[in-house]
Every structure is written in C-alpha cells, then in structure tokens.
Amino acid sequence: MIKIGSIIFWRKQHVCPRWLCFTFDNWIRRRIQNPDRIIKNYIRTGDTVVDIGPGIGFFTIPIARRVGTNGQVIAVDIQKEMLTAISKRADRAGVAQRITLQPASTTSLNIAGIRADFILAFWMIHEVTDQEKFFTQLFAATKDDGKFLLAEPKLHVSQQQFQNEVLTAKNAGFREAERPAISLSHSILFVKGRP
C-alpha cells in the first residue's frame, strides 16, 4: 500500500526536470541553505571537487569561487540542459575556466581517473537506480582522506530511505565522519580512509 506522504512528496523514482529548477535555485533557498556556509569547511583553494547532479549550479558556482584559479570543479549530470545552464551561469560569474562539464549516463558517472578532494551529492541520490554502483564509482574517485557530503531532502526522502543510502555508501567503503546540520535535509559527511 502506498503511503500518503509518498504521494504528496513525489517519492517515486524520477529525475528532476530542468523546468523545475527555479524551485530549488533561487534567493529564498539561498537564505535557507546558503551554499557557502554549507561547503566552507570542506573545500580549500586548489582542491578538485566533484558536484554530482548539480542542477543549474546552485553549489557549482560557489564551489568554483572557493577552489580558486588552481582548483577544479567537475559538474556531473545526465541532463545536458543542466550542464548548458551551468556553462552560461559560470561565464557570467567569471569562473567558467574552473569548471569541467561532465555528461553522465544512467549507468556511469564517467569520472574514472578523477581524484577528488571533495564530492558533493546534494538532494539527488534518491534519483539513482543503482546506488551500489553509484557509491562504488564515487569511492573510486575520492582521494585517500577525501570527503563526501551526502544530503537528501527530508520532505522527499524518508528517514528509512536515507538510512539505506548511508548503509550502501558504507558498504562501498566510506566511513561516517559527522552529521552536519543542514536545513530541510538528512545529511552525512563521509571520509575515505581508515578509522
């Protein structure tokens, strides 16, 4: 039997369409979830950062500013419309040279060979059909002692769904470092390395 919350908050498997981006990339969200405050403790100048499912760049642009001219941001998405929007916004923000747009597929993130200091997957893992393979690819792309921040929307992803994602990430090799408080989100910071 389908629960009423699953119907109201659209908890079935789907990929968020480009036309819906205005609802989660606007000044209201910046007041509630300031991207700079969320990422500031995890990213340094010169870092390589992977932003998975970046939408139209809510975090990508602030990350590009934070990594500086010697850093790199790889924005990975299965929707070319999202990557096109990031490209335009990055040009306007003067950070386009720091951002690599990486098309993904439903079966691969296409990030083999990347060694990331930090990976962000914000409000998107619930869209992934093969989470085991997804987390394995992220683990392989993370440097030793690298960090991975996973956040999911509380209204859209149940606590049980989130716990299943956490367990799958741990099974891929990540270990829990902390549970940062992020508005409207279930969130966890993982690290790659021995306890």
PDB file of C-alpha atoms in Angstrom:
ATOM      1  CA  MET A   1       0.000   0.000   0.000  1.00  0.00           C
ATOM      2  CA  ILE A   2       1.327   3.475  -0.928  1.00  0.00           C
ATOM      3  CA  LYS A   3       1.687   5.904   1.966  1.00  0.00           C
ATOM      4  CA  ILE A   4       0.096   9.338   1.666  1.00  0.00           C
ATOM      5  CA  GLY A   5       3.476  11.029   2.269  1.00  0.00           C
ATOM      6  CA  SER A   6       4.940   9.208  -0.731  1.00  0.00           C
ATOM      7  CA  ILE A   7       2.153  10.575  -2.932  1.00  0.00           C
ATOM      8  CA  ILE A   8       2.278  14.157  -1.620  1.00  0.00           C
ATOM      9  CA  PHE A   9       6.078  14.442  -1.719  1.00  0.00           C
ATOM     10  CA  TRP A  10       6.577  12.582  -5.026  1.00  0.00           C
ATOM     11  CA  ARG A  11       8.807   9.839  -3.591  1.00  0.00           C
ATOM     12  CA  LYS A  12       8.789   7.606  -6.649  1.00  0.00           C
ATOM     13  CA  GLN A  13      11.951   7.179  -8.713  1.00  0.00           C
ATOM     14  CA  HIS A  14      12.430  10.064 -11.145  1.00  0.00           C
ATOM     15  CA  VAL A  15      14.942  12.575 -12.429  1.00  0.00           C
ATOM     16  CA  CYS A  16      14.142  16.179 -11.615  1.00  0.00           C
ATOM     17  CA  PRO A  17      13.455  18.005 -14.908  1.00  0.00           C
ATOM     18  CA  ARG A  18      15.224  21.228 -15.947  1.00  0.00           C
ATOM     19  CA  TRP A  19      11.980  23.249 -15.907  1.00  0.00           C
ATOM     20  CA  LEU A  20      11.608  22.609 -12.159  1.00  0.00           C
ATOM     21  CA  CYS A  21      14.997  24.119 -11.231  1.00  0.00           C
ATOM     22  CA  PHE A  22      13.561  27.524 -10.336  1.00  0.00           C
ATOM     23  CA  THR A  23      12.006  25.900  -7.265  1.00  0.00           C
ATOM     24  CA  PHE A  24      15.371  24.957  -5.773  1.00  0.00           C
ATOM     25  CA  ASP A  25      17.741  27.562  -7.218  1.00  0.00           C
ATOM     26  CA  ASN A  26      16.551  30.953  -6.046  1.00  0.00           C
ATOM     27  CA  TRP A  27      17.143  33.631  -3.397  1.00  0.00           C
ATOM     28  CA  ILE A  28      14.722  32.017  -0.946  1.00  0.00           C
ATOM     29  CA  ARG A  29      16.698  28.783  -0.914  1.00  0.00           C
ATOM     30  CA  ARG A  30      19.946  30.739  -0.538  1.00  0.00           C
ATOM     31  CA  ARG A  31      18.521  32.222   2.667  1.00  0.00           C
ATOM     32  CA  ILE A  32      17.609  28.772   3.996  1.00  0.00           C
ATOM     33  CA  GLN A  33      20.549  26.788   2.581  1.00  0.00           C
ATOM     34  CA  ASN A  34      23.406  29.182   1.945  1.00  0.00           C
ATOM     35  CA  PRO A  35      25.796  27.167  -0.254  1.00  0.00           C
ATOM     36  CA  ASP A  36      28.908  28.973   1.014  1.00  0.00           C
ATOM     37  CA  ARG A  37      28.089  28.165   4.632  1.00  0.00           C
ATOM     38  CA  ILE A  38      27.394  24.518   3.787  1.00  0.00           C
ATOM     39  CA  ILE A  39      30.646  23.904   1.874  1.00  0.00           C
ATOM     40  CA  LYS A  40      33.110  26.259   3.599  1.00  0.00           C
ATOM     41  CA  ASN A  41      34.576  23.681   5.992  1.00  0.00           C
ATOM     42  CA  TYR A  42      35.173  21.070   3.313  1.00  0.00           C
ATOM     43  CA  ILE A  43      36.794  22.869   0.377  1.00  0.00           C
ATOM     44  CA  ARG A  44      40.182  24.593   0.130  1.00  0.00           C
ATOM     45  CA  THR A  45      41.890  26.634  -2.555  1.00  0.00           C
ATOM     46  CA  GLY A  46      43.364  24.299  -5.166  1.00  0.00           C
ATOM     47  CA  ASP A  47      41.009  21.400  -4.452  1.00  0.00           C
ATOM     48  CA  THR A  48      39.423  19.155  -7.040  1.00  0.00           C
ATOM     49  CA  VAL A  49      35.709  18.925  -6.330  1.00  0.00           C
ATOM     50  CA  VAL A  50      33.040  16.786  -7.993  1.00  0.00           C
ATOM     51  CA  ASP A  51      29.473  18.133  -7.886  1.00  0.00           C
ATOM     52  CA  ILE A  52      27.116  15.269  -8.734  1.00  0.00           C
ATOM     53  CA  GLY A  53      23.668  16.172 -10.062  1.00  0.00           C
ATOM     54  CA  PRO A  54      24.379  19.901  -9.792  1.00  0.00           C
ATOM     55  CA  GLY A  55      21.135  21.140 -11.300  1.00  0.00           C
ATOM     56  CA  ILE A  56      21.855  24.546 -12.794  1.00  0.00           C
ATOM     57  CA  GLY A  57      24.772  25.283 -10.459  1.00  0.00           C
ATOM     58  CA  PHE A  58      23.387  26.240  -7.044  1.00  0.00           C
ATOM     59  CA  PHE A  59      26.558  24.827  -5.439  1.00  0.00           C
ATOM     60  CA  THR A  60      28.794  24.629  -8.526  1.00  0.00           C
ATOM     61  CA  ILE A  61      29.391  28.375  -8.858  1.00  0.00           C
ATOM     62  CA  PRO A  62      30.197  28.943  -5.136  1.00  0.00           C
ATOM     63  CA  ILE A  63      32.472  25.880  -5.193  1.00  0.00           C
ATOM     64  CA  ALA A  64      34.309  27.272  -8.241  1.00  0.00           C
ATOM     65  CA  ARG A  65      34.918  30.527  -6.373  1.00  0.00           C
ATOM     66  CA  ARG A  66      36.184  28.657  -3.319  1.00  0.00           C
ATOM     67  CA  VAL A  67      38.665  26.369  -5.183  1.00  0.00           C
ATOM     68  CA  GLY A  68      40.307  29.404  -6.795  1.00  0.00           C
ATOM     69  CA  THR A  69      42.258  29.598 -10.012  1.00  0.00           C
ATOM     70  CA  ASN A  70      44.303  26.476  -9.229  1.00  0.00           C
ATOM     71  CA  GLY A  71      41.288  24.336  -8.345  1.00  0.00           C
ATOM     72  CA  GLN A  72      38.823  22.441 -10.457  1.00  0.00           C
ATOM     73  CA  VAL A  73      35.129  21.632 -10.255  1.00  0.00           C
ATOM     74  CA  ILE A  74      33.685  18.741 -12.221  1.00  0.00           C
ATOM     75  CA  ALA A  75      29.917  19.137 -12.638  1.00  0.00           C
ATOM     76  CA  VAL A  76      28.392  15.731 -13.470  1.00  0.00           C
ATOM     77  CA  ASP A  77      24.834  15.376 -14.745  1.00  0.00           C
ATOM     78  CA  ILE A  78      22.815  13.108 -17.023  1.00  0.00           C
ATOM     79  CA  GLN A  79      20.823  16.067 -18.366  1.00  0.00           C
ATOM     80  CA  LYS A  80      22.660  18.180 -20.928  1.00  0.00           C
ATOM     81  CA  GLU A  81      20.232  21.042 -20.279  1.00  0.00           C
ATOM     82  CA  MET A  82      21.576  21.314 -16.727  1.00  0.00           C
ATOM     83  CA  LEU A  83      25.185  21.411 -17.901  1.00  0.00           C
ATOM     84  CA  THR A  84      24.338  24.033 -20.532  1.00  0.00           C
ATOM     85  CA  ALA A  85      22.746  26.215 -17.851  1.00  0.00           C
ATOM     86  CA  ILE A  86      25.827  25.859 -15.616  1.00  0.00           C
ATOM     87  CA  SER A  87      28.066  26.863 -18.512  1.00  0.00           C
ATOM     88  CA  LYS A  88      26.097  30.073 -19.072  1.00  0.00           C
ATOM     89  CA  ARG A  89      25.978  30.922 -15.379  1.00  0.00           C
ATOM     90  CA  ALA A  90      29.704  30.166 -14.935  1.00  0.00           C
ATOM     91  CA  ASP A  91      30.554  32.518 -17.822  1.00  0.00           C
ATOM     92  CA  ARG A  92      28.528  35.295 -16.195  1.00  0.00           C
ATOM     93  CA  ALA A  93      30.210  34.626 -12.820  1.00  0.00           C
ATOM     94  CA  GLY A  94      33.715  34.618 -14.337  1.00  0.00           C
ATOM     95  CA  VAL A  95      34.536  31.074 -13.174  1.00  0.00           C
ATOM     96  CA  ALA A  96      33.955  29.040 -16.347  1.00  0.00           C
ATOM     97  CA  GLN A  97      37.639  28.116 -16.701  1.00  0.00           C
ATOM     98  CA  ARG A  98      37.493  26.304 -13.329  1.00  0.00           C
ATOM     99  CA  ILE A  99      34.508  24.135 -14.223  1.00  0.00           C
ATOM    100  CA  THR A 100      34.527  20.952 -16.304  1.00  0.00           C
ATOM    101  CA  LEU A 101      31.102  19.846 -17.511  1.00  0.00           C
ATOM    102  CA  GLN A 102      30.893  16.050 -17.456  1.00  0.00           C
ATOM    103  CA  PRO A 103      27.932  14.294 -19.065  1.00  0.00           C
ATOM    104  CA  ALA A 104      26.950  11.101 -17.268  1.00  0.00           C
ATOM    105  CA  SER A 105      24.687   8.251 -18.269  1.00  0.00           C
ATOM    106  CA  THR A 106      22.197   6.181 -16.335  1.00  0.00           C
ATOM    107  CA  THR A 107      24.903   3.537 -15.880  1.00  0.00           C
ATOM    108  CA  SER A 108      28.091   5.580 -15.420  1.00  0.00           C
ATOM    109  CA  LEU A 109      29.162   8.868 -13.873  1.00  0.00           C
ATOM    110  CA  ASN A 110      32.058   8.954 -16.374  1.00  0.00           C
ATOM    111  CA  ILE A 111      34.511  10.091 -13.697  1.00  0.00           C
ATOM    112  CA  ALA A 112      37.057   7.274 -13.915  1.00  0.00           C
ATOM    113  CA  GLY A 113      40.534   8.700 -13.400  1.00  0.00           C
ATOM    114  CA  ILE A 114      39.359  11.677 -11.339  1.00  0.00           C
ATOM    115  CA  ARG A 115      40.881  12.039  -7.864  1.00  0.00           C
ATOM    116  CA  ALA A 116      38.619  14.343  -5.849  1.00  0.00           C
ATOM    117  CA  ASP A 117      39.369  16.072  -2.570  1.00  0.00           C
ATOM    118  CA  PHE A 118      35.652  16.563  -2.033  1.00  0.00           C
ATOM    119  CA  ILE A 119      32.471  15.185  -3.600  1.00  0.00           C
ATOM    120  CA  LEU A 120      29.037  16.715  -3.170  1.00  0.00           C
ATOM    121  CA  ALA A 121      25.792  14.860  -3.847  1.00  0.00           C
ATOM    122  CA  PHE A 122      23.069  17.227  -2.705  1.00  0.00           C
ATOM    123  CA  TRP A 123      19.401  16.269  -2.977  1.00  0.00           C
ATOM    124  CA  MET A 124      19.905  13.839  -5.847  1.00  0.00           C
ATOM    125  CA  ILE A 125      20.857  10.304  -4.793  1.00  0.00           C
ATOM    126  CA  HIS A 126      17.213   9.282  -4.468  1.00  0.00           C
ATOM    127  CA  GLU A 127      17.120   9.627  -8.281  1.00  0.00           C
ATOM    128  CA  VAL A 128      19.816   6.960  -8.758  1.00  0.00           C
ATOM    129  CA  THR A 129      18.531   3.487  -9.669  1.00  0.00           C
ATOM    130  CA  ASP A 130      21.748   1.520  -8.974  1.00  0.00           C
ATOM    131  CA  GLN A 131      23.037   3.095  -5.779  1.00  0.00           C
ATOM    132  CA  GLU A 132      25.553   0.339  -5.106  1.00  0.00           C
ATOM    133  CA  LYS A 133      27.334   1.042  -8.402  1.00  0.00           C
ATOM    134  CA  PHE A 134      26.959   4.803  -7.860  1.00  0.00           C
ATOM    135  CA  PHE A 135      28.696   4.765  -4.460  1.00  0.00           C
ATOM    136  CA  THR A 136      31.400   2.421  -5.752  1.00  0.00           C
ATOM    137  CA  GLN A 137      32.184   4.923  -8.530  1.00  0.00           C
ATOM    138  CA  LEU A 138      32.284   7.787  -6.013  1.00  0.00           C
ATOM    139  CA  PHE A 139      34.576   5.847  -3.703  1.00  0.00           C
ATOM    140  CA  ALA A 140      36.992   5.137  -6.576  1.00  0.00           C
ATOM    141  CA  ALA A 141      37.050   8.856  -7.499  1.00  0.00           C
ATOM    142  CA  THR A 142      37.763  10.045  -3.951  1.00  0.00           C
ATOM    143  CA  LYS A 143      41.346  10.662  -2.833  1.00  0.00           C
ATOM    144  CA  ASP A 144      42.542   8.972   0.337  1.00  0.00           C
ATOM    145  CA  ASP A 145      41.257  11.137   3.217  1.00  0.00           C
ATOM    146  CA  GLY A 146      38.904  12.843   0.737  1.00  0.00           C
ATOM    147  CA  LYS A 147      35.426  13.836   1.862  1.00  0.00           C
ATOM    148  CA  PHE A 148      31.964  13.148   0.505  1.00  0.00           C
ATOM    149  CA  LEU A 149      28.889  15.085   1.615  1.00  0.00           C
ATOM    150  CA  LEU A 150      25.547  13.391   1.050  1.00  0.00           C
ATOM    151  CA  ALA A 151      22.347  15.360   1.652  1.00  0.00           C
ATOM    152  CA  GLU A 152      18.768  14.438   0.838  1.00  0.00           C
ATOM    153  CA  PRO A 153      15.534  16.455   1.153  1.00  0.00           C
ATOM    154  CA  LYS A 154      13.577  15.476   4.274  1.00  0.00           C
ATOM    155  CA  LEU A 155      10.175  16.024   2.674  1.00  0.00           C
ATOM    156  CA  HIS A 156      11.029  13.917  -0.353  1.00  0.00           C
ATOM    157  CA  VAL A 157      13.223  11.170   1.131  1.00  0.00           C
ATOM    158  CA  SER A 158      12.086   9.226   4.175  1.00  0.00           C
ATOM    159  CA  GLN A 159      14.405   8.551   7.111  1.00  0.00           C
ATOM    160  CA  GLN A 160      14.434   4.864   6.158  1.00  0.00           C
ATOM    161  CA  GLN A 161      15.376   5.617   2.541  1.00  0.00           C
ATOM    162  CA  PHE A 162      18.200   7.845   3.763  1.00  0.00           C
ATOM    163  CA  GLN A 163      19.465   5.171   6.171  1.00  0.00           C
ATOM    164  CA  ASN A 164      19.505   2.688   3.276  1.00  0.00           C
ATOM    165  CA  GLU A 165      21.613   5.130   1.240  1.00  0.00           C
ATOM    166  CA  VAL A 166      24.010   5.593   4.174  1.00  0.00           C
ATOM    167  CA  LEU A 167      24.404   1.834   4.557  1.00  0.00           C
ATOM    168  CA  THR A 168      25.058   1.422   0.828  1.00  0.00           C
ATOM    169  CA  ALA A 169      27.733   4.163   0.959  1.00  0.00           C
ATOM    170  CA  LYS A 170      29.379   2.475   3.944  1.00  0.00           C
ATOM    171  CA  ASN A 171      29.318  -0.863   2.126  1.00  0.00           C
ATOM    172  CA  ALA A 172      31.188   0.835  -0.738  1.00  0.00           C
ATOM    173  CA  GLY A 173      33.961   1.753   1.712  1.00  0.00           C
ATOM    174  CA  PHE A 174      33.082   5.220   3.012  1.00  0.00           C
ATOM    175  CA  ARG A 175      33.099   5.848   6.748  1.00  0.00           C
ATOM    176  CA  GLU A 176      30.989   8.338   8.648  1.00  0.00           C
ATOM    177  CA  ALA A 177      32.770  11.462   9.895  1.00  0.00           C
ATOM    178  CA  GLU A 178      29.894  13.638  11.089  1.00  0.00           C
ATOM    179  CA  ARG A 179      26.240  14.529  10.651  1.00  0.00           C
ATOM    180  CA  PRO A 180      26.212  18.235   9.765  1.00  0.00           C
ATOM    181  CA  ALA A 181      23.005  20.164  10.375  1.00  0.00           C
ATOM    182  CA  ILE A 182      21.628  21.339   7.027  1.00  0.00           C
ATOM    183  CA  SER A 183      18.171  22.876   6.860  1.00  0.00           C
ATOM    184  CA  LEU A 184      15.424  20.668   5.413  1.00  0.00           C
ATOM    185  CA  SER A 185      17.913  17.833   4.884  1.00  0.00           C
ATOM    186  CA  HIS A 186      19.094  14.465   6.048  1.00  0.00           C
ATOM    187  CA  SER A 187      22.871  14.825   5.808  1.00  0.00           C
ATOM    188  CA  ILE A 188      26.089  12.966   6.473  1.00  0.00           C
ATOM    189  CA  LEU A 189      29.763  13.644   5.793  1.00  0.00           C
ATOM    190  CA  PHE A 190      31.824  10.624   4.806  1.00  0.00           C
ATOM    191  CA  VAL A 191      35.585  10.252   4.513  1.00  0.00           C
ATOM    192  CA  LYS A 192      37.648   7.773   2.576  1.00  0.00           C
ATOM    193  CA  GLY A 193      40.275   6.107   4.671  1.00  0.00           C
ATOM    194  CA  ARG A 194      40.848   4.006   7.717  1.00  0.00           C
ATOM    195  CA  PRO A 195      39.111   4.877  11.015  1.00  0.00           C
TER     196      PRO A 195
END
